[in-house]
Amino acid sequence: MIDLRLLREDPDLIRRSQRVRGESEEVVDELAAADAAHRAALQRYEELRAEQKQLGKQVSRASGDEKQELLTRTKQLSGEVKGAETTATTKAEALRTAQLAIPNLVEDDVPAGGEEDFVVLREVGDRTAPEPCRDHLELGLALGAFDMERGAKTSGSRFYYLTGPGALLQFGLLQLAIQQAVATGFTPMVPPVLVRPDAMEGTGFLGDHADEIYYLERDDLYLVGTSEVPLASYHSNEILDLEAPRRYAAWSSCFRREAGSYGKDTQGIIRVHQFDKVEMFSFCRPEEAAAEHLRLLDYEEAMLNKIEVPYRVIDVAGGDLGASAARKYDCEAWVPSQGRYRELTSTSNCTTFQARRLGIRYRDEKGKPQAAATLNGTLATTRWLVAILENHQRPDGSVHVPKALQPFVGHEVLEPQR
């Protein structure tokens, strides 16, 4: 949610952010108008309330015709106060709606443009070129790691079973991520994956991409597409002690409808309706957010190095940012069968955007409550199996297990089933 003080002091800064995102600047003017209308309505209500209180004092001291006149005015004023209160409430609702329509303010040097206008910050590792080059689906089926046919039989397209070595790889990957998170000061969590509408709206997921979310109408609950949502909501309407950042790492299943992705990545487990993930989440003071963002990126890269895959880090362009993000870095692993990089992790600095919506605050040096900053970052997901299988495949169809995962999987090499 945009800070209204910033709107009043520097609306052009918000307009510039909208241009970088490639979105309408008119919403800024609409928000300014809604803010002015709300302030005027609130002022009118407060003026009438003040007059009402003053009249009450005068009535108690008056008598005769003067008292009757004051009582008549008091009755009339009572109706005006109720009307003014209703108007102020209506204007407040319109103001909140206008605020929710504007995404977070992007950082100054975020690249402008859309999905293809990212900036590559670095490439790590040598890109592999297996010969022959099998894709992850062929490898996974041969290893007995995936069962796509029974997944579709049971649940429909884009569902799957992880079986045998596939399940062990995922368990190991996510346990490795939790171990790293705990070692670096994160509190491990298993959060709920069904959340109320205010949690989903508070994190900014009920905007343009609401059709990606599974909704249970009978219960008025949403299935989360990321544990960022329950983690952000964990401290909603609280005042935190943020002498140091609060860091959490959650292991959860995630659900996405993949609306609008028909024909894209229909084979395998790159784009599916259900997957598991370990997600990092931080609450900190706003002035610490940029440094915390780089710290989360470091943790993501540490995990990628443990699974020994080549990857690159990109600075995502403004037009490809989610509504809550002021900046986002993605780590993309090399996928040999596709001859390109594919996203495995992302980390976003959401500054105070989510905290304002969710009422998450801390006390500054003067003891005054201020909006906290929130950040999130992926530490491991089911999709990582794609990069592991393809980059560690051998000519005979077997797959080398990265050293860090061998204690969890119990093998150095996964062999095709005979």
XYZ file of N, CA, C and O in Angstrom, residues 95-245:
604
model
N -11.009 5.528 -0.752
C -9.573 5.801 -0.655
C -8.786 4.496 -0.578
O -7.767 4.336 -1.260
N -9.256 3.546 0.239
C -8.547 2.267 0.357
C -8.549 1.525 -0.978
O -7.535 0.951 -1.375
N -9.672 1.568 -1.666
C -9.756 0.918 -2.979
C -8.746 1.534 -3.946
O -8.064 0.824 -4.692
N -8.631 2.868 -3.919
C -7.678 3.560 -4.795
C -6.244 3.231 -4.403
O -5.369 3.083 -5.274
N -5.981 3.098 -3.101
C -4.638 2.723 -2.645
C -4.279 1.318 -3.097
O -3.156 1.060 -3.539
N -5.234 0.397 -2.985
C -4.964 -0.991 -3.350
C -4.727 -1.159 -4.847
O -4.161 -2.158 -5.287
N -5.155 -0.175 -5.633
C -5.011 -0.268 -7.093
C -3.599 0.064 -7.565
O -3.256 -0.188 -8.723
N -2.772 0.628 -6.688
C -1.421 1.048 -7.090
C -0.388 0.076 -6.538
O -0.349 -0.173 -5.333
N 0.459 -0.507 -7.395
C 1.502 -1.423 -6.919
C 2.609 -0.674 -6.176
O 2.630 0.555 -6.137
N 3.498 -1.429 -5.596
C 4.587 -0.856 -4.805
C 5.473 0.056 -5.653
O 5.587 -0.108 -6.872
N 6.094 0.996 -5.001
C 7.023 1.922 -5.651
C 8.324 1.183 -5.956
O 8.971 0.644 -5.055
N 8.720 1.131 -7.235
C 9.940 0.404 -7.594
C 11.171 1.191 -7.159
O 11.133 2.419 -7.035
N 12.258 0.482 -6.908
C 13.513 1.140 -6.562
C 14.025 1.938 -7.758
O 13.725 1.636 -8.918
N 14.836 2.937 -7.473
C 15.241 3.919 -8.485
C 15.899 3.302 -9.718
O 15.653 3.729 -10.842
N 16.769 2.298 -9.528
C 17.537 1.791 -10.658
C 17.033 0.445 -11.180
O 17.771 -0.293 -11.848
N 15.781 0.130 -10.889
C 15.185 -1.080 -11.474
C 15.075 -0.892 -12.985
O 14.654 0.165 -13.452
N 15.450 -1.897 -13.792
C 15.348 -1.762 -15.252
C 13.903 -1.531 -15.689
O 12.984 -2.126 -15.139
N 13.731 -0.665 -16.654
C 12.394 -0.452 -17.225
C 12.117 -1.545 -18.250
O 13.034 -2.184 -18.770
N 10.845 -1.776 -18.557
C 10.488 -2.734 -19.596
C 9.741 -3.931 -19.048
O 9.312 -3.947 -17.887
N 9.618 -4.953 -19.897
C 8.828 -6.124 -19.558
C 9.653 -7.358 -19.279
O 10.832 -7.276 -18.906
N 9.051 -8.514 -19.524
C 9.638 -9.795 -19.140
C 11.025 -10.029 -19.733
O 11.884 -10.649 -19.105
N 11.270 -9.533 -20.947
C 12.549 -9.788 -21.619
C 13.580 -8.682 -21.399
O 14.671 -8.730 -21.972
N 13.260 -7.703 -20.565
C 14.147 -6.552 -20.384
C 14.949 -6.599 -19.099
O 15.410 -5.576 -18.597
N 15.121 -7.792 -18.540
C 15.935 -7.974 -17.339
C 17.404 -7.657 -17.634
O 17.837 -7.615 -18.797
N 18.160 -7.462 -16.578
C 19.607 -7.237 -16.681
C 20.319 -8.421 -16.028
O 20.016 -8.777 -14.875
N 21.235 -9.057 -16.752
C 22.002 -10.166 -16.193
C 23.103 -9.598 -15.311
O 23.946 -8.821 -15.764
N 23.096 -9.991 -14.034
C 24.103 -9.500 -13.091
C 25.349 -10.375 -13.088
O 26.456 -9.876 -12.968
N 25.162 -11.684 -13.225
C 26.318 -12.593 -13.278
C 25.868 -13.979 -13.713
O 24.707 -14.348 -13.551
N 26.808 -14.728 -14.281
C 26.615 -16.134 -14.604
C 27.617 -16.940 -13.805
O 28.789 -16.561 -13.705
N 27.155 -18.050 -13.238
C 27.989 -18.863 -12.356
C 27.999 -20.299 -12.880
O 26.941 -20.893 -13.113
N 29.190 -20.856 -13.052
C 29.309 -22.235 -13.503
C 29.332 -22.360 -15.016
O 28.950 -21.440 -15.744
N 29.792 -23.503 -15.499
C 29.868 -23.775 -16.929
C 28.605 -24.495 -17.388
O 28.203 -25.503 -16.801
N 28.001 -23.974 -18.441
C 26.789 -24.594 -18.969
C 27.104 -25.970 -19.532
O 28.065 -26.131 -20.286
N 26.286 -26.943 -19.177
C 26.531 -28.312 -19.618
C 25.920 -28.562 -20.989
O 24.957 -27.911 -21.382
N 26.500 -29.551 -21.703
C 25.976 -29.957 -23.012
C 26.041 -31.473 -23.098
O 26.901 -32.040 -23.786
N 25.158 -32.180 -22.373
C 25.201 -33.644 -22.358
C 24.993 -34.224 -23.761
O 24.311 -33.632 -24.593
N 25.578 -35.378 -23.972
C 25.425 -36.052 -25.267
C 25.267 -37.554 -25.023
O 26.209 -38.216 -24.540
N 24.107 -38.126 -25.277
C 22.889 -37.452 -25.747
C 22.257 -36.603 -24.642
O 22.525 -36.834 -23.462
N 21.430 -35.674 -25.029
C 20.802 -34.778 -24.065
C 19.338 -35.179 -23.874
O 18.503 -34.960 -24.755
N 19.040 -35.782 -22.752
C 17.664 -36.158 -22.428
C 17.029 -35.051 -21.573
O 17.709 -34.443 -20.755
N 15.744 -34.833 -21.754
C 15.105 -33.835 -20.890
C 14.722 -34.471 -19.548
O 14.815 -35.692 -19.370
N 14.305 -33.639 -18.598
C 14.061 -34.135 -17.244
C 12.929 -35.151 -17.196
O 12.950 -36.056 -16.356
N 11.967 -35.031 -18.098
C 10.852 -35.971 -18.090
C 11.315 -37.354 -18.516
O 10.991 -38.364 -17.862
N 12.086 -37.414 -19.603
C 12.611 -38.705 -20.064
C 13.484 -39.333 -18.983
O 13.383 -40.539 -18.700
N 14.333 -38.523 -18.377
C 15.210 -39.026 -17.319
C 14.407 -39.504 -16.120
O 14.635 -40.590 -15.589
N 13.446 -38.677 -15.692
C 12.661 -39.019 -14.509
C 11.837 -40.278 -14.686
O 11.721 -41.101 -13.760
N 11.263 -40.453 -15.870
C 10.479 -41.663 -16.135
C 11.374 -42.894 -16.151
O 11.017 -43.951 -15.613
N 12.556 -42.767 -16.771
C 13.477 -43.902 -16.838
C 13.986 -44.292 -15.457
O 14.212 -45.480 -15.172
N 14.170 -43.304 -14.592
C 14.672 -43.563 -13.239
C 13.576 -44.056 -12.293
O 13.872 -44.478 -11.172
N 12.330 -43.995 -12.729
C 11.234 -44.305 -11.824
C 11.019 -43.203 -10.805
O 10.528 -43.443 -9.692
N 11.358 -41.956 -11.189
C 11.250 -40.817 -10.278
C 9.926 -40.080 -10.420
O 9.504 -39.384 -9.495
N 9.286 -40.185 -11.590
C 8.022 -39.506 -11.844
C 6.987 -40.532 -12.314
O 7.324 -41.512 -12.974
N 5.736 -40.265 -12.005
C 4.637 -41.012 -12.625
C 3.599 -39.977 -13.056
O 2.747 -39.549 -12.271
N 3.708 -39.536 -14.287
C 2.824 -38.491 -14.812
C 1.465 -39.075 -15.188
O 0.431 -38.434 -15.005
N 1.470 -40.305 -15.728
C 0.229 -40.911 -16.201
C -0.758 -41.094 -15.058
O -1.948 -40.746 -15.164
N -0.285 -41.620 -13.926
C -1.195 -41.826 -12.798
C -1.536 -40.508 -12.110
O -2.607 -40.377 -11.508
N -0.641 -39.529 -12.194
C -0.971 -38.208 -11.673
C -2.142 -37.607 -12.416
O -3.081 -37.055 -11.818
N -2.117 -37.729 -13.748
C -3.218 -37.213 -14.569
C -4.486 -38.021 -14.347
O -5.591 -37.468 -14.318
N -4.343 -39.344 -14.182
C -5.517 -40.195 -13.935
C -6.204 -39.801 -12.629
O -7.435 -39.761 -12.550
N -5.414 -39.488 -11.637
C -5.956 -39.188 -10.311
C -6.479 -37.762 -10.193
O -7.535 -37.526 -9.608
N -5.743 -36.796 -10.784
C -6.045 -35.381 -10.518
C -6.209 -34.523 -11.761
O -6.639 -33.376 -11.658
N -5.824 -35.018 -12.936
C -5.916 -34.222 -14.144
C -4.557 -33.759 -14.627
O -3.518 -34.122 -14.075
N -4.574 -32.932 -15.676
C -3.310 -32.478 -16.257
C -2.537 -31.595 -15.285
O -3.114 -30.931 -14.426
N -1.229 -31.606 -15.452
C -0.284 -30.828 -14.641
C -0.212 -31.313 -13.191
O 0.224 -30.578 -12.302
N -0.664 -32.545 -12.946
C -0.437 -33.195 -11.656
C 0.442 -34.411 -11.892
O 0.522 -34.933 -13.012
N 1.083 -34.907 -10.851
C 2.104 -35.944 -11.009
C 2.328 -36.621 -9.668
O 1.936 -36.106 -8.599
N 2.948 -37.766 -9.707
C 3.494 -38.401 -8.511
C 5.010 -38.311 -8.580
O 5.604 -38.565 -9.642
N 5.666 -37.971 -7.492
C 7.101 -38.198 -7.343
C 7.251 -39.550 -6.679
O 6.669 -39.785 -5.605
N 8.003 -40.438 -7.293
C 8.102 -41.805 -6.800
C 9.565 -42.178 -6.598
O 10.463 -41.681 -7.300
N 9.815 -43.069 -5.643
C 11.163 -43.586 -5.437
C 12.212 -42.496 -5.348
O 12.163 -41.633 -4.459
N 13.194 -42.508 -6.277
C 14.280 -41.524 -6.211
C 13.795 -40.080 -6.377
O 14.419 -39.152 -5.854
N 12.677 -39.886 -7.080
C 12.149 -38.529 -7.222
C 11.694 -37.980 -5.886
O 11.970 -36.817 -5.536
N 10.986 -38.808 -5.114
C 10.545 -38.388 -3.785
C 11.742 -38.161 -2.873
O 11.795 -37.176 -2.124
N 12.739 -39.063 -2.940
C 13.928 -38.907 -2.094
C 14.696 -37.640 -2.439
O 15.195 -36.938 -1.554
N 14.801 -37.337 -3.738
C 15.485 -36.106 -4.145
C 14.769 -34.873 -3.577
O 15.407 -33.948 -3.072
N 13.449 -34.874 -3.678
C 12.719 -33.711 -3.155
C 12.839 -33.614 -1.643
O 13.091 -32.529 -1.107
N 12.655 -34.726 -0.940
C 12.800 -34.689 0.510
C 14.182 -34.175 0.901
O 14.326 -33.336 1.798
N 15.208 -34.692 0.217
C 16.578 -34.278 0.533
C 16.813 -32.817 0.245
O 17.432 -32.097 1.037
N 16.320 -32.359 -0.900
C 16.499 -30.963 -1.297
C 15.871 -30.014 -0.281
O 16.483 -29.028 0.144
N 14.641 -30.318 0.131
C 13.950 -29.433 1.056
C 14.544 -29.514 2.463
O 14.623 -28.502 3.173
N 14.989 -30.706 2.863
C 15.664 -30.816 4.164
C 16.984 -30.052 4.159
O 17.340 -29.397 5.146
N 17.707 -30.128 3.044
C 18.952 -29.381 2.928
C 18.686 -27.886 3.050
O 19.435 -27.147 3.709
N 17.608 -27.420 2.419
C 17.240 -26.003 2.487
C 16.900 -25.591 3.920
O 17.331 -24.529 4.392
N 16.140 -26.429 4.628
C 15.797 -26.113 6.020
C 17.041 -26.120 6.897
O 17.207 -25.246 7.764
N 17.926 -27.074 6.681
C 19.171 -27.109 7.454
C 19.968 -25.825 7.261
O 20.472 -25.239 8.222
N 20.088 -25.378 6.015
C 20.824 -24.140 5.753
C 20.119 -22.952 6.408
O 20.762 -22.087 6.998
N 18.799 -22.915 6.309
C 18.055 -21.801 6.889
C 18.262 -21.723 8.404
O 18.496 -20.638 8.960
N 18.183 -22.860 9.074
C 18.371 -22.881 10.526
C 19.794 -22.449 10.883
O 20.009 -21.668 11.825
N 20.769 -22.921 10.114
C 22.167 -22.577 10.379
C 22.439 -21.086 10.195
O 23.382 -20.545 10.782
N 21.634 -20.421 9.376
C 21.841 -18.995 9.131
C 20.849 -18.114 9.905
O 20.674 -16.937 9.591
N 20.185 -18.713 10.917
C 19.399 -17.895 11.837
C 17.917 -17.793 11.564
O 17.228 -16.990 12.200
N 17.397 -18.603 10.658
C 15.965 -18.581 10.379
C 15.224 -19.531 11.325
O 15.744 -20.593 11.677
N 14.019 -19.161 11.700
C 13.150 -20.036 12.477
C 12.355 -20.911 11.516
O 11.624 -20.389 10.671
N 12.480 -22.238 11.602
C 11.740 -23.100 10.675
C 10.252 -23.130 11.038
O 9.889 -23.078 12.224
N 9.406 -23.222 10.026
C 7.959 -23.226 10.236
C 7.274 -24.150 9.232
O 7.773 -24.331 8.119
N 6.139 -24.698 9.636
C 5.215 -25.355 8.728
C 3.908 -24.580 8.842
O 3.191 -24.717 9.830
N 3.591 -23.730 7.863
C 2.445 -22.832 7.983
C 1.172 -23.451 7.424
O 1.214 -24.457 6.702
N 0.008 -22.856 7.724
C -1.221 -23.273 7.042
C -1.151 -22.909 5.567
O -0.526 -21.908 5.209
N -1.782 -23.706 4.739
C -1.790 -23.414 3.293
C -3.160 -22.944 2.821
O -3.344 -22.672 1.634
N -4.125 -22.877 3.726
C -5.413 -22.256 3.467
C -5.471 -20.964 4.269
O -5.247 -20.977 5.485
N -5.763 -19.851 3.603
C -5.738 -18.564 4.282
C -7.002 -17.765 3.979
O -7.663 -17.970 2.963
N -7.296 -16.820 4.847
C -8.458 -15.958 4.684
C -8.184 -14.889 3.619
O -7.020 -14.586 3.320
N -9.245 -14.285 3.092
C -9.066 -13.263 2.056
C -8.185 -12.093 2.482
O -7.425 -11.567 1.672
N -8.265 -11.665 3.773
C -7.468 -10.513 4.180
C -5.974 -10.821 4.147
O -5.157 -9.926 3.883
N -5.599 -12.084 4.380
C -4.187 -12.466 4.279
C -3.727 -12.426 2.833
O -2.630 -11.945 2.520
N -4.558 -12.918 1.932
C -4.202 -12.924 0.512
C -4.158 -11.500 -0.037
O -3.227 -11.138 -0.770
N -5.140 -10.684 0.317
C -5.153 -9.298 -0.149
C -4.002 -8.510 0.454
O -3.360 -7.705 -0.225
N -3.719 -8.771 1.730
C -2.657 -8.025 2.408
C -1.295 -8.217 1.790
O -0.461 -7.304 1.813
N -1.043 -9.379 1.220
C 0.251 -9.628 0.591
C 0.273 -9.228 -0.877
O 1.305 -9.311 -1.537
N -0.884 -8.788 -1.408
C -0.913 -8.246 -2.765
C -1.198 -9.252 -3.851
O -0.873 -9.016 -5.021
N -1.845 -10.378 -3.516
C -2.063 -11.436 -4.501
C -3.471 -11.450 -5.083
O -3.810 -12.352 -5.842
N -4.308 -10.495 -4.711
C -5.664 -10.484 -5.252
C -5.851 -9.383 -6.283
O -6.945 -8.865 -6.463
N -4.786 -9.046 -6.988
C -4.861 -8.046 -8.041
C -4.968 -8.701 -9.401
O -5.850 -9.531 -9.648
N -4.031 -8.347 -10.289
C -4.073 -8.831 -11.666
C -3.946 -10.346 -11.787
O -4.360 -10.935 -12.791
N -3.343 -10.999 -10.786
C -3.093 -12.438 -10.891
C -4.011 -13.251 -9.995
O -3.700 -14.395 -9.640
N -5.157 -12.685 -9.621
C -6.089 -13.403 -8.755
C -6.590 -14.691 -9.400
O -6.938 -15.644 -8.699
N -6.621 -14.734 -10.744
C -7.122 -15.938 -11.416
C -6.133 -17.096 -11.327
O -6.444 -18.217 -11.730
N -4.942 -16.850 -10.780
C -3.959 -17.916 -10.578
C -4.225 -18.701 -9.298
O -3.614 -19.734 -9.058
N -5.132 -18.201 -8.459
C -5.286 -18.714 -7.107
C -6.514 -19.621 -7.005
O -7.580 -19.303 -7.528
N -6.349 -20.741 -6.323
C -7.479 -21.614 -6.035
C -8.279 -21.036 -4.869
O -7.722 -20.704 -3.824
N -9.607 -20.932 -5.059
C -10.484 -20.360 -4.043
C -11.558 -21.359 -3.659
O -12.200 -21.944 -4.533
N -11.746 -21.559 -2.359
C -12.773 -22.460 -1.853
C -13.947 -21.608 -1.385
O -13.952 -21.086 -0.270
N -14.906 -21.439 -2.273
C -16.005 -20.513 -2.017
C -16.806 -20.895 -0.778
O -17.199 -20.033 0.017
N -17.045 -22.155 -0.575
C -17.854 -22.602 0.562
C -17.242 -22.190 1.890
O -17.966 -21.887 2.852
N -15.912 -22.160 1.946
C -15.211 -21.829 3.189
C -14.634 -20.419 3.203
O -14.088 -19.988 4.229
N -14.710 -19.719 2.060
C -14.116 -18.389 1.920
C -12.629 -18.420 2.294
O -12.129 -17.602 3.049
N -11.931 -19.389 1.735
C -10.502 -19.564 1.978
C -9.777 -19.758 0.646
O -10.348 -20.269 -0.317
N -8.509 -19.347 0.632
C -7.669 -19.503 -0.553
C -6.555 -20.506 -0.280
O -5.978 -20.536 0.820
N -6.235 -21.313 -1.279
C -5.025 -22.141 -1.238
C -3.845 -21.278 -1.663
O -3.906 -20.598 -2.685
N -2.771 -21.316 -0.898
C -1.651 -20.422 -1.179
C -0.812 -20.945 -2.345
O -0.633 -22.149 -2.511
N -0.300 -20.008 -3.138
C 0.643 -20.330 -4.198
C 2.073 -20.210 -3.723
O 3.014 -20.582 -4.422
N 2.239 -19.692 -2.496
C 3.540 -19.541 -1.859
C 3.307 -19.314 -0.377
O 2.327 -18.657 0.010
N 4.190 -19.847 0.464
C 4.031 -19.632 1.904
C 4.416 -18.213 2.308
O 4.330 -17.862 3.486
N 4.816 -17.379 1.337
C 4.964 -15.952 1.597
C 3.695 -15.390 2.236
O 3.759 -14.511 3.112
N 2.535 -15.901 1.815
C 1.261 -15.349 2.295
C 1.050 -15.620 3.783
O 0.857 -14.680 4.564
N 1.073 -16.883 4.250
C 0.901 -17.088 5.693
C 2.062 -16.540 6.523
O 1.860 -16.163 7.685
N 3.261 -16.481 5.958
C 4.382 -15.910 6.703
C 4.199 -14.406 6.890
O 4.452 -13.865 7.973
N 3.774 -13.711 5.848
C 3.539 -12.275 5.963
C 2.435 -11.992 6.971
O 2.510 -11.056 7.771
N 1.381 -12.821 6.944
C 0.231 -12.615 7.814
C 0.494 -13.035 9.260
O -0.273 -12.688 10.156
N 1.566 -13.741 9.494
C 1.887 -14.275 10.828
C 1.896 -13.166 11.882
O 1.428 -13.350 13.003
N 2.433 -12.016 11.532
C 2.523 -10.905 12.486
C 1.558 -9.768 12.148
O 1.800 -8.612 12.519
N 0.467 -10.071 11.439
C -0.469 -9.007 11.079
C -1.037 -8.342 12.339
O -1.300 -9.000 13.341
N -1.183 -7.020 12.242
C -1.725 -6.209 13.339
C -0.930 -6.346 14.638
O -1.486 -6.322 15.737
N 0.396 -6.477 14.479
C 1.282 -6.545 15.636
C 2.354 -5.456 15.545
O 2.667 -4.962 14.461
N 2.896 -5.099 16.704
C 4.059 -4.218 16.771
C 5.239 -5.082 17.196
O 5.229 -5.684 18.274
N 6.251 -5.169 16.333
C 7.376 -6.080 16.533
C 8.582 -5.372 17.126
O 8.801 -4.177 16.900
N 9.382 -6.131 17.840
C 10.713 -5.672 18.232
C 11.645 -6.017 17.075
O 11.903 -7.188 16.800
N 12.119 -4.998 16.378
C 12.985 -5.228 15.214
C 14.381 -4.647 15.444
O 14.961 -4.022 14.559
N 14.907 -4.862 16.643
C 16.313 -4.515 16.874
C 17.200 -5.306 15.920
O 18.255 -4.842 15.503
N 16.752 -6.499 15.585
C 17.372 -7.315 14.531
C 16.241 -7.857 13.669
O 15.108 -8.010 14.141
N 16.499 -8.156 12.393
C 15.443 -8.710 11.540
C 14.880 -10.010 12.104
O 15.595 -10.787 12.746
